PDB file of C-alpha atoms in Angstrom:
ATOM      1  CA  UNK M   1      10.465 -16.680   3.628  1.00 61.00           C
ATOM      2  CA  UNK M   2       7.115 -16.587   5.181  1.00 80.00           C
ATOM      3  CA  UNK M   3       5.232 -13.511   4.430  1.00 93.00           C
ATOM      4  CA  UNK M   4       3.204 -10.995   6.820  1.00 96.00           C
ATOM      5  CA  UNK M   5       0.384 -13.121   8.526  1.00 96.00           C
ATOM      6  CA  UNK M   6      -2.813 -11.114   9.034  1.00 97.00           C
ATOM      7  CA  UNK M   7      -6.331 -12.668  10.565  1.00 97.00           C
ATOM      8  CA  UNK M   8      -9.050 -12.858  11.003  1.00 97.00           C
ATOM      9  CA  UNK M   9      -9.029 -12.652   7.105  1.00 96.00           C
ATOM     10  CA  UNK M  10     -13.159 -11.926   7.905  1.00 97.00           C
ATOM     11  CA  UNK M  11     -15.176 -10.057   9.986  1.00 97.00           C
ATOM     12  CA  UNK M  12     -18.492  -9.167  10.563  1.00 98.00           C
ATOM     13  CA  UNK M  13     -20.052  -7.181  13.947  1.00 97.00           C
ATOM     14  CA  UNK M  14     -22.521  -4.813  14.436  1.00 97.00           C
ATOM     15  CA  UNK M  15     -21.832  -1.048  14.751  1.00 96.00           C
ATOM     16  CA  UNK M  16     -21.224   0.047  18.567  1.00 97.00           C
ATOM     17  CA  UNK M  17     -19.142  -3.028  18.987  1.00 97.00           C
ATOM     18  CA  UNK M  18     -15.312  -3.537  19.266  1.00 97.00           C
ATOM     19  CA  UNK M  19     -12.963  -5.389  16.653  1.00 98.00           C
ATOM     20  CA  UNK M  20      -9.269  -6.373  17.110  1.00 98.00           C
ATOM     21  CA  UNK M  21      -7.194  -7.196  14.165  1.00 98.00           C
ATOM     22  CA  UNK M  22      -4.052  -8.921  14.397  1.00 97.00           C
ATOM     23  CA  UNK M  23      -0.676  -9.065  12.473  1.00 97.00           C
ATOM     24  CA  UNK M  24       2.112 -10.555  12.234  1.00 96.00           C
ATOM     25  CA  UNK M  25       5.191  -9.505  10.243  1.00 95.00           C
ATOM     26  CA  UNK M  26       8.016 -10.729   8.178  1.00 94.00           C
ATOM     27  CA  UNK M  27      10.217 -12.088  10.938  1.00 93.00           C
ATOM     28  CA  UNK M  28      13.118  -9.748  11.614  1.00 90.00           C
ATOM     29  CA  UNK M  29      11.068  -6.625  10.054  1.00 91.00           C
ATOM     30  CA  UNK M  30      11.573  -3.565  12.610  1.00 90.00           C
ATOM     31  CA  UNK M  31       8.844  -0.959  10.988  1.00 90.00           C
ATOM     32  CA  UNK M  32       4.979  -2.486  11.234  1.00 93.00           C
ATOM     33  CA  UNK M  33       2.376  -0.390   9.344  1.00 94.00           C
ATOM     34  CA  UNK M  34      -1.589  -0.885   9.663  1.00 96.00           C
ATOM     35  CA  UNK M  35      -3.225   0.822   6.833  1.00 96.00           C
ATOM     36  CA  UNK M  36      -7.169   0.877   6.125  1.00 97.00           C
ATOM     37  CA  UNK M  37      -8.454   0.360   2.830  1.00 96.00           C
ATOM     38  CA  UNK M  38     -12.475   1.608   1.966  1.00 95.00           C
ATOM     39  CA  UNK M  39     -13.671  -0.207  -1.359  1.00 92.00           C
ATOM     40  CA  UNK M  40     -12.441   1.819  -4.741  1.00 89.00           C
ATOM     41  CA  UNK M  41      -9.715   3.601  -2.922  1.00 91.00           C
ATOM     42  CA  UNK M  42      -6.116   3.145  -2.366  1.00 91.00           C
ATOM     43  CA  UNK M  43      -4.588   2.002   1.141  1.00 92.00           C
ATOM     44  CA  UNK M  44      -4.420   5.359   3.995  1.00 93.00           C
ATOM     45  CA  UNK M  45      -2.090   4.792   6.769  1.00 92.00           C
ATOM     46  CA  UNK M  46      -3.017   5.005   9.982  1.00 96.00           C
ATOM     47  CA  UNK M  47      -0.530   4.109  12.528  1.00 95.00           C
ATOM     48  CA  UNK M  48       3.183   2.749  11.583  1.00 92.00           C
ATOM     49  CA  UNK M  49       5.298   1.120  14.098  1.00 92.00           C
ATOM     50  CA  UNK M  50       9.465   1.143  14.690  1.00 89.00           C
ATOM     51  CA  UNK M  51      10.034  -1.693  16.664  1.00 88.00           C
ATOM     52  CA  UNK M  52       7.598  -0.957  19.483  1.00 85.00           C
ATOM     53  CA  UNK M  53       7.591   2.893  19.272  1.00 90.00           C
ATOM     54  CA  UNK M  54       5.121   5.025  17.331  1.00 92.00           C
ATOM     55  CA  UNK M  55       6.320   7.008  14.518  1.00 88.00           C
ATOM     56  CA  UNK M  56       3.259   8.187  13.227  1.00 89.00           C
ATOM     57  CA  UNK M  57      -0.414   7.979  13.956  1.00 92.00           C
ATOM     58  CA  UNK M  58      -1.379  11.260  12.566  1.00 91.00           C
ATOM     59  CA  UNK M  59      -4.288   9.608  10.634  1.00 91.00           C
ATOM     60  CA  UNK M  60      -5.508   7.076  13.155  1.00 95.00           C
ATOM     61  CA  UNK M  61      -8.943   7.846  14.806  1.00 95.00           C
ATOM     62  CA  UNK M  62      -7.743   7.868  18.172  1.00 94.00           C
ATOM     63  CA  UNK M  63     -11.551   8.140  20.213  1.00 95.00           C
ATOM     64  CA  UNK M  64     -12.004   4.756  18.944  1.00 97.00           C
ATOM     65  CA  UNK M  65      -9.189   2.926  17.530  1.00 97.00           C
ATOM     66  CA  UNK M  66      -6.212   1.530  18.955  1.00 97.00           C
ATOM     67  CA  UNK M  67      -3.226   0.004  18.282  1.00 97.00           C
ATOM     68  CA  UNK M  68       0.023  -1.816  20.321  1.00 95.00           C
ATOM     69  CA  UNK M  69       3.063  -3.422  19.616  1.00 94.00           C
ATOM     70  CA  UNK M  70       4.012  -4.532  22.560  1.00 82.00           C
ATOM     71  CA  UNK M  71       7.383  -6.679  21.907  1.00 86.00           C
ATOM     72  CA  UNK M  72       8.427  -5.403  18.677  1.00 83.00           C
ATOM     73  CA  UNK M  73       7.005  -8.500  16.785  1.00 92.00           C
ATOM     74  CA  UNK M  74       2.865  -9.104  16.286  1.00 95.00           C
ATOM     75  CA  UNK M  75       0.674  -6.328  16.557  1.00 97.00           C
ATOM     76  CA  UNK M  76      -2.832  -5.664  16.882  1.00 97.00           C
ATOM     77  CA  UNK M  77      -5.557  -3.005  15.934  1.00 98.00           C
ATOM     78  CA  UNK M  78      -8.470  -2.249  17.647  1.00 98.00           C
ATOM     79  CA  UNK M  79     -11.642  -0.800  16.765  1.00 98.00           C
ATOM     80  CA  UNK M  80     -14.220   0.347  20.023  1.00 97.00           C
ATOM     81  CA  UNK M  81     -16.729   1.134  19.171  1.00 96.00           C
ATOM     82  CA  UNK M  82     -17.477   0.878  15.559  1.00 97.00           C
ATOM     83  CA  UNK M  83     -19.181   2.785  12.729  1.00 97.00           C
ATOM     84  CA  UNK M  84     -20.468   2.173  10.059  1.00 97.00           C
ATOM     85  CA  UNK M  85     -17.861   3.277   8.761  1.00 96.00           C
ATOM     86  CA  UNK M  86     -15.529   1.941   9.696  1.00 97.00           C
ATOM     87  CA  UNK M  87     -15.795  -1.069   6.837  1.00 97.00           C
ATOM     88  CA  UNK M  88     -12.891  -1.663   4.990  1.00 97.00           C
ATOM     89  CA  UNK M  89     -10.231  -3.907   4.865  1.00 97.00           C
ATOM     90  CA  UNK M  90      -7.088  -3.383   7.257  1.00 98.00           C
ATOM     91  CA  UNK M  91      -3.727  -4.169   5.446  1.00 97.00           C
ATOM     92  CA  UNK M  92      -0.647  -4.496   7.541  1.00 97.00           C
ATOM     93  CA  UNK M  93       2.918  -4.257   5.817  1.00 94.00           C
ATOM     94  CA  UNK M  94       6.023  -4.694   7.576  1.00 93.00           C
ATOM     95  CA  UNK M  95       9.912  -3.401   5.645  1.00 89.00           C
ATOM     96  CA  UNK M  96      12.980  -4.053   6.952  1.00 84.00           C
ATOM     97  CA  UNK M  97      13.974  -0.234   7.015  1.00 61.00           C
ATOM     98  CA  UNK M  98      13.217   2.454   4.914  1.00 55.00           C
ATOM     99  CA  UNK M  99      12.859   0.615   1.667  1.00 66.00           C
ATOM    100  CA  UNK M 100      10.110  -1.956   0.211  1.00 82.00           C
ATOM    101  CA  UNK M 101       7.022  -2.798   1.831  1.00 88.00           C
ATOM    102  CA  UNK M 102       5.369  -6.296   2.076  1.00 92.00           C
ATOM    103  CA  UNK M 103       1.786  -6.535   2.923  1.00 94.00           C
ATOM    104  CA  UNK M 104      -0.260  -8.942   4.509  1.00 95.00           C
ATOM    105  CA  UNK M 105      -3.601 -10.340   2.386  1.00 94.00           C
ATOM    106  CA  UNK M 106      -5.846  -8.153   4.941  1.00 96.00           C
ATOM    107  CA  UNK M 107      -8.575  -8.366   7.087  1.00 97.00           C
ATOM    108  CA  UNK M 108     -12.130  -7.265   5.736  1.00 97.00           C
ATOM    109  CA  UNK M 109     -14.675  -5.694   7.792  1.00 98.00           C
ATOM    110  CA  UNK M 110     -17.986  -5.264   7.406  1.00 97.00           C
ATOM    111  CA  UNK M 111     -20.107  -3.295  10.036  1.00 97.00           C
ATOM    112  CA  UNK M 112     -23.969  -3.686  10.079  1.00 97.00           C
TER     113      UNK M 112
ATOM    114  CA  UNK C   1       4.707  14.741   0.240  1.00 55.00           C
ATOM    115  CA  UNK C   2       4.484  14.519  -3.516  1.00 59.00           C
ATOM    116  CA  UNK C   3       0.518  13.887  -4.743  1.00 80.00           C
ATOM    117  CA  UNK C   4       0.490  11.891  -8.206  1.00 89.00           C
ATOM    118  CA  UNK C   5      -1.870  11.488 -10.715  1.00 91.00           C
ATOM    119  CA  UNK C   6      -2.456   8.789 -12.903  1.00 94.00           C
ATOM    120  CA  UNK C   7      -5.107   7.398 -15.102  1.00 96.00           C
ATOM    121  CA  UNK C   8      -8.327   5.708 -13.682  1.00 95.00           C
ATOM    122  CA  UNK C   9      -8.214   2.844 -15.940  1.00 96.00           C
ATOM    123  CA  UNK C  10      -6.883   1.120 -18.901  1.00 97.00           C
ATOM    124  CA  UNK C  11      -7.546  -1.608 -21.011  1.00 97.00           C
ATOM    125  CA  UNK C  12      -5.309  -3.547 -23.075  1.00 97.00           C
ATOM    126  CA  UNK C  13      -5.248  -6.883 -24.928  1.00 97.00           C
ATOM    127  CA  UNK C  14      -3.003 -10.126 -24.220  1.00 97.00           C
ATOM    128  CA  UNK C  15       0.299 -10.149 -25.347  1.00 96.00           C
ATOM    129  CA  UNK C  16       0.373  -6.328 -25.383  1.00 97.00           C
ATOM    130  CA  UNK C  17       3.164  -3.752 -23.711  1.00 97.00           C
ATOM    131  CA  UNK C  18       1.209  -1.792 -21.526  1.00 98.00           C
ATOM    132  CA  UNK C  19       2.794   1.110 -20.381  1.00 98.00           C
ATOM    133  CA  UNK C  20       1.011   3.350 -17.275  1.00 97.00           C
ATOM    134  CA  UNK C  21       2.052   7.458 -16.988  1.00 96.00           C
ATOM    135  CA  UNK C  22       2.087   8.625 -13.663  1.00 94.00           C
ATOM    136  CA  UNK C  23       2.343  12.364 -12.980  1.00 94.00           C
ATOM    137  CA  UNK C  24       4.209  13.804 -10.041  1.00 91.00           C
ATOM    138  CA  UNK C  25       5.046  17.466 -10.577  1.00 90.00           C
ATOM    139  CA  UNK C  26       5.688  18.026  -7.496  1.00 87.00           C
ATOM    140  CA  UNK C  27       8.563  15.532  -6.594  1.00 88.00           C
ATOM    141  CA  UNK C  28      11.343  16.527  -4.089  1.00 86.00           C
ATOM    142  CA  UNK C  29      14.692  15.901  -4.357  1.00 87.00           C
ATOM    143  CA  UNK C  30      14.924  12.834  -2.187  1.00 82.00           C
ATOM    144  CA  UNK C  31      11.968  11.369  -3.306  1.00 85.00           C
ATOM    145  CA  UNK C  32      11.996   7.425  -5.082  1.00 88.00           C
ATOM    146  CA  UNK C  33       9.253   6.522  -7.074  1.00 90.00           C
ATOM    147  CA  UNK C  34       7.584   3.150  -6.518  1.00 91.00           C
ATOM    148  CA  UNK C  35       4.880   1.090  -8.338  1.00 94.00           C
ATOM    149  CA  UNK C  36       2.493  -1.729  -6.474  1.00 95.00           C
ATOM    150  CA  UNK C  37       0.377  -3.494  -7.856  1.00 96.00           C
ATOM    151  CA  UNK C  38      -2.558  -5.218  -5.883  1.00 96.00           C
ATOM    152  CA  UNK C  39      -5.141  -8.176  -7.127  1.00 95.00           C
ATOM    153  CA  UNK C  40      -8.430  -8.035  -5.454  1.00 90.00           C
ATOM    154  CA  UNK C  41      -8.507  -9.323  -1.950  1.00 86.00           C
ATOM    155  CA  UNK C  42      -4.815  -9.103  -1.386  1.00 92.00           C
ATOM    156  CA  UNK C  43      -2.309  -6.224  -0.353  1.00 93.00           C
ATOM    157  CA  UNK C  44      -0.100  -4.484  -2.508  1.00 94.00           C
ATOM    158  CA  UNK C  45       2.813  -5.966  -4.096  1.00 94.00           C
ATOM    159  CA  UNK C  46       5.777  -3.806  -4.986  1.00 91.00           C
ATOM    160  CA  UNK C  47       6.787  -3.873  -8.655  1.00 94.00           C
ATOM    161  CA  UNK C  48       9.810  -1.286  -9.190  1.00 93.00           C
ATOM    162  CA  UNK C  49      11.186   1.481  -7.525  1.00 91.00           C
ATOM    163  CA  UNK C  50      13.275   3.986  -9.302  1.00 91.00           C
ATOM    164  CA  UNK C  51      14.714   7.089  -8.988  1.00 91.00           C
ATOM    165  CA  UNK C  52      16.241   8.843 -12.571  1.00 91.00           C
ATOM    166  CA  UNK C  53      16.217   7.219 -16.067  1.00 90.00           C
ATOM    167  CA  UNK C  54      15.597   3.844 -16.554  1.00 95.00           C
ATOM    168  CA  UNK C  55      15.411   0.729 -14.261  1.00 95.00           C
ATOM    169  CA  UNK C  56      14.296  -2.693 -15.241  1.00 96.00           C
ATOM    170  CA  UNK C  57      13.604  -5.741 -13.550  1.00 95.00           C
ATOM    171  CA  UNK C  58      12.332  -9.154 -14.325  1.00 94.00           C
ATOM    172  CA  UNK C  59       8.659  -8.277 -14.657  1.00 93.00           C
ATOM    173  CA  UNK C  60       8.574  -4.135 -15.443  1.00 97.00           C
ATOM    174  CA  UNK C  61      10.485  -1.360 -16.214  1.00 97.00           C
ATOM    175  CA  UNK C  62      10.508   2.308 -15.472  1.00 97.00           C
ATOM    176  CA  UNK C  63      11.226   4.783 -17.416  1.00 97.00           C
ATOM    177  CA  UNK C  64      11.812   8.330 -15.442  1.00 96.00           C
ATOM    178  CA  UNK C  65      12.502  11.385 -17.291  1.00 96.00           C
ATOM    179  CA  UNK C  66      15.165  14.141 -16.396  1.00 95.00           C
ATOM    180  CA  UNK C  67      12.312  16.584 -14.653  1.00 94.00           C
ATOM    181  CA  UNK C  68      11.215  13.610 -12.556  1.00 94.00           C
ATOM    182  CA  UNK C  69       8.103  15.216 -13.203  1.00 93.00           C
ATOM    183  CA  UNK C  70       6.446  12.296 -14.445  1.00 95.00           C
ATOM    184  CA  UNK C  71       7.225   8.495 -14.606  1.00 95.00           C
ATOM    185  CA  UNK C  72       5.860   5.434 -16.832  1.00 97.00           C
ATOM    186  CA  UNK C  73       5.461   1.796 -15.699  1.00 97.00           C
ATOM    187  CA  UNK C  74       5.875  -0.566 -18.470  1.00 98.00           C
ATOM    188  CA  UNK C  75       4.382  -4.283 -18.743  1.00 97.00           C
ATOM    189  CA  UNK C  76       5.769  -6.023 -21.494  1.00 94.00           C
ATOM    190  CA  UNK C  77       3.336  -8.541 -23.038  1.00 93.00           C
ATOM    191  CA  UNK C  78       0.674  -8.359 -20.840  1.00 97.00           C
ATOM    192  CA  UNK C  79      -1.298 -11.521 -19.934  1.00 96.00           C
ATOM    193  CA  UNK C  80      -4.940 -11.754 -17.987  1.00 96.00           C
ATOM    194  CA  UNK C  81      -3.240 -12.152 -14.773  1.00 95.00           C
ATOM    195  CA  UNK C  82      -1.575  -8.500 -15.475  1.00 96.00           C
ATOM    196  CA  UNK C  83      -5.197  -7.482 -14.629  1.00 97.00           C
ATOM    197  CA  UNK C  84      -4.780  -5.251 -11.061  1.00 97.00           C
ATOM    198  CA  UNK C  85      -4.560  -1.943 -10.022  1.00 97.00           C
ATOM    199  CA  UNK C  86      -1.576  -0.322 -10.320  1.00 97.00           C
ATOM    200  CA  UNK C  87      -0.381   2.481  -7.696  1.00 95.00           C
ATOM    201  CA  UNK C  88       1.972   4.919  -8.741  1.00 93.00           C
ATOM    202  CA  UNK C  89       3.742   6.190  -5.399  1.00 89.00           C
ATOM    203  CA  UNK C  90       6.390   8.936  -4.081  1.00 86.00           C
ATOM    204  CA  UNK C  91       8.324   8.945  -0.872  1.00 79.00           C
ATOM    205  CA  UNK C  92      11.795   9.821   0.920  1.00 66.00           C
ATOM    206  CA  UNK C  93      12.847   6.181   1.028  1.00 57.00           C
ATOM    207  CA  UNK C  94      16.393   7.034   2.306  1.00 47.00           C
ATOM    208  CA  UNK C  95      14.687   8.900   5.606  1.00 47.00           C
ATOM    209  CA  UNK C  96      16.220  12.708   5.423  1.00 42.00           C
ATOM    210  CA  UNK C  97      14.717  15.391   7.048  1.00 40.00           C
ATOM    211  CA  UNK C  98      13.418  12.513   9.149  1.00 44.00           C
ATOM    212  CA  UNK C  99      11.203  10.706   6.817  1.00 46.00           C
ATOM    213  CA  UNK C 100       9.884   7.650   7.399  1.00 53.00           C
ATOM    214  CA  UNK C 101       8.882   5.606   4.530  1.00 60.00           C
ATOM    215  CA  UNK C 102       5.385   7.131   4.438  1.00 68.00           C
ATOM    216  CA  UNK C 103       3.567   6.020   1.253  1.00 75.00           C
ATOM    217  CA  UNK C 104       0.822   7.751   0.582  1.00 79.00           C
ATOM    218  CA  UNK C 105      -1.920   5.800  -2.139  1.00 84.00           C
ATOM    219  CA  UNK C 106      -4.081   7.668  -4.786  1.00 83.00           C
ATOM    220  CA  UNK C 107      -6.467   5.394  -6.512  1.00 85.00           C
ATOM    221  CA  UNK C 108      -4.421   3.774  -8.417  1.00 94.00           C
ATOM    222  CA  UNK C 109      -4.842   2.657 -12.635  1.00 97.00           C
ATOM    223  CA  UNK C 110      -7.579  -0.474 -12.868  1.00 97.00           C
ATOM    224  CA  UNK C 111      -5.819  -1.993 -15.705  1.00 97.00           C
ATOM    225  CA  UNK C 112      -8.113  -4.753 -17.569  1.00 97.00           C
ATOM    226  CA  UNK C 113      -6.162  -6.863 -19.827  1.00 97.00           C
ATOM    227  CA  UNK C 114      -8.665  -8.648 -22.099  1.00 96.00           C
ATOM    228  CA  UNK C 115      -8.015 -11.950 -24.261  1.00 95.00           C
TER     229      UNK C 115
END
């Protein structure tokens, strides 16, 4: 079974410009979760997906991130404009249903 | 949701049973506990997931006392590859009161398994 499929798995920009992250999740996986990770901490959700719909975005900075699942499969996560920061690395996970999650190997961001 | 609290780091030698104690005093009745564990430069991995007594599987068990208060992640023989943070999480996993899988990270236990 092919796991959740995350790129770029780098990226570098300066601050004030925009960043989209994409991911793509264990096929068949209705619930699609974006968390950001800052160096020596543990993951913080921001936004978690069912199917398309939004179940909770209470921690994503919504002024300047953004994020869409348009079909119910990939997703993306955009950053615009960026801070300083904002570097971290973005995990996404994807479950089945309420039960285990399986996370992607991330995307690191560094903004200069 | 309930916070936990477990130790910064640990260090243990090869071949070793490590075993991690995560506190969670505040645990609700629906709650599951769950372990990760995650390697630099890679996401989480879940480990176990428990919710009373004891449950093992092929690479941990987890031992959960009556309270639920507290819970302990145990590595049998550890080996340098055991090296990894360890997260120590709570959550409604069966979604009452309209839960939604929510996992919320603390820092996690750097565990350094030396030779």
């Amino acid at each position: 079974e092919a796991g959740v499929a995350q790129s770029p798995r780098y990226k570098i920009i300066e601050k004030r410009q925009s960043v989209a992250f994409w991911c793509n999740p264990i096929s068949g996986h209705a619930t699609l979760y974006w968390y950001q990770q800052i160096l020596g901490q543990g993951p913080k959700l921001l936004i978690q997906f069912q199917n398309n719909g939004v179940v909770d975005d209470s921690q994503l900075p919504k002024d300047r991130f953004s994020a869409e699942r348009l079909k119910g499969v990939d997703s993306t996560l955009k950053i615009q404009p960026a801070k300083l920061e904002d570097s971290a690395v973005y995990l996404c996970a994807s479950s089945g249903g309420l039960e285990t999650q399986y996370f992607g190997p991330g995307t690191r961001l560094l903004v200069l | 949701l309930a916070k936990t609290t477990q130790p910064i780091s640990m260090d243990s030698y090869e071949g070793q049973e490590v075993n991690i104690t995560c506190s969670h005093n505040n645990i609700a009745t629906n709650d599951y506990i769950t372990w990760y564990q995650q390697f630099p430069s890679q996401g989480p991995r879940f480990i176990i997931q428990g919710y009373k007594t004891k449950v093992t599987n092929e690479v941990a068990s987890l031992f959960i006392p009556a309270d639920r208060k507290s819970s302990t992640l145990s590595l049998p023989r550890v080996s340098l590859s055991d090296t990894a943070v360890y997260y120590c999480l709570v959550g409604d996993r069966m979604g009452y009161g309209g839960a939604t899988n929510k996992l919320i990270f603390g820092t996690g236990t750097l565990l350094a398994v030396q030779p």
